[in-house]
Amino acid sequence: MVNTMDKQTKIGFLFMIFLAVALFVSAEVSALELNPFANSKTFVPELKEDMSDFLKEDFNSKYGVIQLSKTMLWFETDRIAEYSLTENTDQCLINCESKGKAVLYTDGKLFDNKYFLNKKGVEVEIDSQYYIKENETYYEDVPQYKEVCSFVETTSNNTLKEPILKEPISQEVCTQEVVGYDKVEKTREVWNEYNFETLKAGEYEWKIIGSKDISQSVDFIPVAHGKRLNEWAWWNNDWEFKRLINLTANVGNFSYLYEVPYSENMQEDYDDLIFTNKAGTEEFNFTIQSYNSTSAIVRINSLGETEIYMYYGNPLATSASSASDTHFN
């Protein structure tokens, strides 16, 4: 009886030592990670052999890859999913977007939730939506043609006889006429809203779009399989200057041609220009048509507004100019 108690005491003592060591090794451990069977998260800043080929294709060393795995007694077992961030609007005034890829190794949700934190670490609410790229089937009416021929009489000068005679000639003329339509099945890639549905195991392209206040800089944090993916990037606002522009002559017009005089606070190629409505709630599409060292000619899709704001003075910004999004009138 004594020997049995001694063995139980030793086993209990060894287990307590194991538990203490495990907790000591985890320098920063959350309440969830105290669970020896909780999912684990590993941030991989560089390409690794065990990384999915799908993620390697567009690997961005600036953001790395996040791997999620199941655990047993804190030891990783089966891989659950991998996530990468491939593109991000590090500088965005209102409209922000991030794109990435993911691999689900088992059926499950791609994301569980999302959070946004300001620079003080306080959670803020912004209008946002996840999307995933999917193949969509659609049908297109393809015309079916039939060759239709008929004889047409024409006249021709006969230069071999005297006097010149005009003789009728019967000539066959054929044309292609539409005789019906066939519905042909085709596929195309589209971005569909993702609202935390369960997906099949596989490879996915995802994106998140958000609209924040002009004054905000936010850290966007996706949540997947109970883990916050907080290793990635911010949506920053580092524009230092704004100028009120009067477009009185623009009443009723969609777009307006405006000459922007160069300021020493602007980027030399005017890439830091952003235009918004006066309320600061909507960005306008615009196109920089030409520029030099003294000014830039910009066509702004101002939707008929007569007073708008121009933001500039951000050395980190990339151009938001887009000809395809600017309506001409």
Short mmCIF file of N, CA and C in Angstrom, two decimals, residues 24 73 315:
data_model
loop_
_atom_site.label_atom_id
_atom_site.label_comp_id
_atom_site.label_asym_id
_atom_site.label_seq_id
_atom_site.Cartn_x
_atom_site.Cartn_y
_atom_site.Cartn_z
N PHE A 24 6.47 28.01 -17.78
CA PHE A 24 7.64 28.89 -17.74
C PHE A 24 8.18 29.16 -19.14
N LEU A 73 -1.14 18.50 -25.59
CA LEU A 73 -0.19 18.84 -24.52
C LEU A 73 0.83 19.86 -25.02
N PRO A 315 4.58 61.22 -47.77
CA PRO A 315 5.68 60.63 -48.55
C PRO A 315 5.59 59.12 -48.71
#
